[in-house]
Amino acid sequence: MQRLIDAFYNSVRAFRKLAASEKAFQQELMLLVLALPLGWFVSTSWRGYALLIGAVLLLIMVEVLNTGIEAACDAFSREFNVDIQLAKDCGSLAVLISVVIVAGVWGIAIIERITGLPI
């Protein structure tokens, strides 16, 4: 049980640090704040709502992992290294893919809501 309590405190510490200093994380938190009520009006079911919010949470999770990769790389070396550049670029690509997923899920939900046809 102590391990779970420690993990929770570590997570809260990371959340606070990212919320205070990382612009991308702050923007994605604002997106979540907007998505929570907006998703209610866009979705046509509870499952749809869960999918819309889950997509945004996925984006936030990938951003957190990307930030962790960048922090680990910077702790190792701040000098240019082709392998470090690849690690950071891959993290950035993962965020981009997550953005595409969010846009696709929300786009389909909006089209479904406007047309009234299940897609």
Backbone as JSON, one array per atom type, in Angstrom:
{
  "sequence": "MQRLIDAFYNSVRAFRKLAASEKAFQQELMLLVLALPLGWFVSTSWRGYALLIGAVLLLIMVEVLNTGIEAACDAFSREFNVDIQLAKDCGSLAVLISVVIVAGVWGIAIIERITGLPI",
  "N": [[0.83, -1.19, 0.0], [1.98, 1.23, 0.7], [3.65, 1.74, -1.46], [1.83, 2.48, -3.45], [0.81, 4.82, -2.35], [3.14, 6.4, -2.3], [3.63, 6.51, -5.07], [1.4, 7.95, -5.88], [1.91, 10.47, -4.66], [4.26, 11.13, -6.04], [3.21, 11.39, -8.6], [1.46, 13.57, -8.28], [3.34, 15.55, -7.69], [4.72, 15.66, -10.15], [2.58, 16.47, -11.81], [2.03, 19.04, -10.76], [4.46, 20.35, -11.33], [4.58, 20.22, -14.14], [2.19, 21.57, -14.79], [2.81, 24.08, -13.89], [5.0, 24.88, -15.41], [5.22, 23.93, -18.07], [4.29, 24.81, -21.21], [2.91, 23.42, -23.31], [1.64, 21.36, -21.9], [0.0, 22.9, -20.23], [-1.67, 24.05, -22.16], [-2.96, 21.78, -23.11], [-4.28, 20.94, -20.81], [-6.11, 23.03, -20.62], [-7.54, 22.49, -22.92], [-8.73, 20.09, -22.12], [-10.35, 21.05, -20.04], [-12.14, 22.58, -21.54], [-13.15, 20.55, -23.15], [-14.56, 18.85, -21.44], [-17.23, 19.95, -20.74], [-18.09, 20.57, -23.37], [-17.94, 18.17, -24.77], [-20.1, 16.81, -23.77], [-22.26, 17.95, -25.1], [-21.64, 17.44, -27.73], [-21.4, 14.66, -28.0], [-23.32, 11.67, -28.62], [-23.94, 9.69, -26.93], [-23.19, 8.0, -23.8], [-20.96, 6.41, -24.14], [-19.83, 7.63, -26.35], [-19.18, 10.11, -25.25], [-17.28, 9.32, -23.36], [-15.31, 8.41, -25.11], [-14.6, 10.79, -26.43], [-13.54, 12.37, -24.31], [-11.62, 10.59, -23.41], [-9.88, 10.55, -25.6], [-8.72, 13.09, -25.46], [-7.49, 12.86, -22.96], [-5.66, 10.87, -23.61], [-3.98, 12.31, -25.33], [-2.9, 14.12, -23.47], [-1.56, 12.31, -21.82], [0.41, 11.29, -23.58], [1.81, 13.64, -24.04], [2.87, 14.06, -21.48], [4.59, 11.85, -21.28], [6.32, 12.48, -23.41], [7.47, 14.84, -22.41], [8.81, 13.74, -20.25], [10.7, 12.14, -21.6], [12.17, 14.16, -22.88], [13.19, 15.5, -20.62], [14.78, 13.49, -19.47], [16.65, 13.12, -21.51], [17.84, 15.67, -21.56], [18.96, 15.7, -19.03], [20.92, 13.82, -19.33], [22.63, 14.86, -21.36], [23.25, 18.07, -22.63], [24.43, 18.79, -24.9], [24.61, 18.63, -28.5], [23.44, 15.62, -29.85], [23.0, 12.99, -32.03], [21.45, 10.73, -31.45], [20.02, 11.51, -29.18], [18.61, 13.6, -30.31], [16.98, 12.12, -32.05], [15.45, 10.66, -30.17], [14.03, 12.75, -28.92], [12.68, 13.78, -31.15], [11.08, 11.6, -31.83], [9.39, 11.49, -29.6], [8.06, 13.9, -30.0], [6.78, 13.31, -32.4], [5.02, 11.33, -31.5], [3.3, 12.88, -29.95], [2.19, 14.45, -31.99], [0.83, 12.47, -33.48], [-1.06, 11.79, -31.57], [-2.51, 14.17, -31.46], [-3.67, 14.13, -34.0], [-5.32, 11.9, -33.68], [-7.09, 12.87, -31.69], [-8.25, 15.02, -33.11], [-9.49, 13.58, -35.18], [-11.32, 11.89, -33.79], [-12.95, 13.78, -32.48], [-13.8, 15.23, -34.72], [-15.3, 13.31, -36.17], [-17.31, 12.84, -34.28], [-18.54, 15.36, -34.17], [-19.48, 15.63, -36.8], [-21.25, 13.47, -36.81], [-23.09, 14.4, -34.9], [-24.09, 16.74, -36.14], [-25.17, 15.8, -38.59], [-26.83, 13.79, -37.73], [-26.57, 11.19, -38.36], [-25.27, 8.01, -37.63], [-21.83, 7.35, -37.74]],
  "CA": [[0.0, 0.0, 0.0], [2.86, 2.39, 0.77], [4.13, 2.0, -2.81], [0.77, 3.21, -4.15], [0.77, 6.18, -1.78], [4.32, 7.1, -2.81], [3.41, 6.75, -6.5], [0.42, 9.03, -5.98], [2.6, 11.73, -4.36], [5.16, 11.41, -7.17], [2.37, 11.85, -9.71], [0.99, 14.92, -7.95], [4.5, 16.43, -7.85], [4.93, 15.83, -11.59], [1.47, 17.28, -12.33], [2.24, 20.44, -10.36], [5.61, 20.91, -12.05], [4.19, 20.41, -15.54], [1.16, 22.6, -14.86], [3.42, 25.38, -13.6], [6.12, 25.3, -16.25], [5.2, 23.42, -19.44], [3.22, 25.46, -21.99], [2.09, 22.44, -24.03], [0.8, 20.7, -20.9], [-1.0, 23.88, -19.82], [-2.64, 24.17, -23.25], [-3.75, 20.56, -23.17], [-5.2, 20.98, -19.67], [-7.21, 23.94, -21.0], [-8.34, 21.73, -23.87], [-9.53, 19.16, -21.32], [-11.37, 21.84, -19.34], [-13.16, 22.91, -22.55], [-13.74, 19.32, -23.69], [-15.48, 18.21, -20.49], [-18.63, 20.31, -21.0], [-18.41, 20.55, -24.8], [-18.14, 16.78, -25.16], [-21.46, 16.44, -23.37], [-23.19, 18.41, -26.14], [-21.25, 16.86, -29.02], [-21.6, 13.2, -28.03], [-24.7, 11.19, -28.71], [-24.09, 8.63, -25.94], [-22.16, 7.99, -22.75], [-19.74, 5.84, -24.74], [-19.24, 8.67, -27.18], [-18.58, 11.09, -24.35], [-16.06, 8.71, -22.81], [-14.33, 8.39, -26.19], [-14.13, 12.16, -26.65], [-12.68, 12.76, -23.18], [-10.48, 9.67, -23.42], [-8.93, 10.98, -26.64], [-7.98, 14.24, -24.91], [-6.62, 12.32, -21.91], [-4.56, 10.19, -24.31], [-3.07, 13.37, -25.76], [-2.19, 14.61, -22.28], [-0.64, 11.25, -21.38], [1.54, 11.25, -24.5], [2.59, 14.85, -23.77], [3.62, 13.81, -20.24], [5.69, 10.94, -21.63], [7.25, 13.25, -24.23], [8.19, 15.72, -21.5], [9.72, 12.88, -19.51], [11.8, 11.8, -22.51], [13.0, 15.36, -23.04], [13.89, 15.76, -19.36], [15.83, 12.48, -19.32], [17.7, 13.42, -22.49], [18.55, 16.88, -21.11], [19.75, 15.34, -17.85], [22.06, 13.06, -19.81], [23.55, 15.77, -22.04], [22.62, 19.19, -23.34], [25.15, 18.95, -26.16], [23.93, 17.94, -29.6], [23.72, 14.2, -30.05], [22.01, 12.54, -33.01], [20.53, 9.78, -30.81], [19.13, 12.3, -28.32], [17.7, 14.3, -31.22], [15.98, 11.14, -32.5], [14.53, 10.37, -29.05], [13.13, 13.89, -28.76], [11.82, 13.86, -32.33], [10.09, 10.52, -31.73], [8.41, 11.95, -28.63], [7.27, 14.92, -30.66], [5.92, 12.61, -33.36], [3.96, 10.68, -30.74], [2.32, 13.93, -29.62], [1.49, 14.8, -33.23], [-0.11, 11.39, -33.78], [-2.15, 11.93, -30.6], [-3.32, 15.32, -31.9], [-4.46, 13.65, -35.14], [-6.37, 11.03, -33.12], [-8.08, 13.74, -31.05], [-8.98, 15.74, -34.16], [-10.34, 12.62, -35.87], [-12.43, 11.46, -32.92], [-13.86, 14.91, -32.3], [-14.39, 15.54, -36.03], [-16.35, 12.32, -36.45], [-18.42, 13.08, -33.35], [-19.24, 16.58, -34.58], [-20.22, 15.3, -38.03], [-22.37, 12.62, -36.39], [-24.08, 15.25, -34.21], [-24.7, 17.67, -37.11], [-25.96, 15.08, -39.58], [-27.76, 12.86, -37.09], [-26.31, 9.84, -38.85], [-24.11, 7.36, -37.01], [-20.75, 7.08, -38.71]],
  "C": [[0.87, 1.26, 0.0], [3.39, 2.75, -0.62], [3.1, 2.8, -3.6], [0.66, 4.65, -3.64], [1.94, 7.0, -2.29], [4.16, 7.45, -4.29], [2.42, 7.89, -6.71], [1.1, 10.39, -5.72], [3.58, 12.11, -5.47], [4.38, 11.96, -8.36], [1.87, 13.27, -9.49], [2.14, 15.92, -8.13], [4.77, 16.71, -9.33], [3.83, 16.71, -12.2], [1.68, 18.75, -12.01], [3.37, 21.09, -11.15], [5.24, 21.18, -13.51], [3.16, 21.53, -15.68], [1.74, 23.99, -14.65], [4.39, 25.84, -14.68], [6.06, 24.87, -17.71], [4.0, 23.97, -20.21], [2.32, 24.45, -22.7], [1.14, 21.72, -23.07], [-0.32, 21.63, -20.44], [-2.09, 24.01, -20.89], [-3.54, 22.94, -23.31], [-4.69, 20.43, -21.97], [-6.38, 21.9, -19.97], [-8.13, 23.25, -22.02], [-9.25, 20.74, -23.14], [-10.66, 19.89, -20.61], [-12.49, 22.23, -20.31], [-13.89, 21.66, -23.03], [-14.77, 18.71, -22.75], [-16.93, 18.65, -20.7], [-19.01, 20.21, -22.48], [-18.69, 19.13, -25.29], [-19.54, 16.29, -24.83], [-22.47, 16.81, -24.46], [-22.89, 17.79, -27.5], [-21.6, 15.38, -29.08], [-23.08, 12.85, -28.09], [-24.97, 10.06, -27.7], [-23.01, 8.77, -24.87], [-20.86, 7.43, -23.3], [-19.04, 6.87, -25.61], [-18.56, 9.74, -26.35], [-17.27, 10.57, -23.78], [-14.96, 8.68, -23.87], [-13.75, 9.78, -26.44], [-13.17, 12.6, -25.55], [-11.45, 11.87, -23.13], [-9.44, 10.05, -24.45], [-8.09, 12.15, -26.14], [-7.03, 13.77, -23.81], [-5.44, 11.56, -22.51], [-3.52, 11.2, -24.77], [-2.25, 13.88, -24.58], [-1.17, 13.58, -21.8], [0.59, 11.2, -22.28], [2.42, 12.49, -24.3], [3.44, 14.68, -22.5], [4.81, 12.91, -20.53], [6.75, 11.65, -22.48], [8.09, 14.18, -23.36], [9.2, 14.93, -20.68], [10.93, 12.47, -20.35], [12.74, 12.98, -22.66], [13.81, 15.64, -21.78], [15.03, 14.76, -19.16], [16.98, 12.75, -20.28], [18.52, 14.64, -22.05], [19.41, 16.59, -19.89], [21.01, 14.58, -18.25], [23.1, 13.98, -20.45], [22.76, 16.87, -22.73], [23.33, 19.48, -24.66], [24.41, 18.18, -27.25], [24.42, 16.51, -29.71], [22.63, 13.68, -30.96], [21.01, 11.56, -32.39], [19.55, 10.5, -29.89], [18.13, 13.06, -29.18], [16.6, 13.35, -31.71], [14.98, 10.83, -31.4], [13.53, 11.51, -28.88], [12.17, 14.03, -29.94], [10.74, 12.78, -32.31], [9.0, 10.88, -30.71], [7.48, 12.99, -29.22], [6.3, 14.3, -31.68], [4.76, 11.92, -32.64], [2.88, 11.68, -30.34], [1.52, 14.3, -30.86], [0.46, 13.73, -33.59], [-1.31, 11.47, -32.83], [-3.08, 13.08, -30.98], [-4.21, 14.9, -33.06], [-5.6, 12.75, -34.66], [-7.47, 11.87, -32.49], [-8.92, 14.46, -32.11], [-9.93, 14.79, -34.9], [-11.54, 12.21, -35.06], [-13.44, 12.58, -32.75], [-14.53, 15.29, -33.63], [-15.52, 14.6, -36.38], [-17.56, 12.56, -35.55], [-19.23, 14.32, -33.75], [-20.06, 16.33, -35.84], [-21.44, 14.44, -37.7], [-23.47, 13.44, -35.74], [-24.81, 16.15, -35.2], [-25.62, 16.92, -38.06], [-27.03, 14.18, -38.98], [-27.57, 11.43, -37.52], [-25.12, 9.23, -38.1], [-23.07, 7.03, -38.05], [-20.01, 5.84, -38.32]]
}
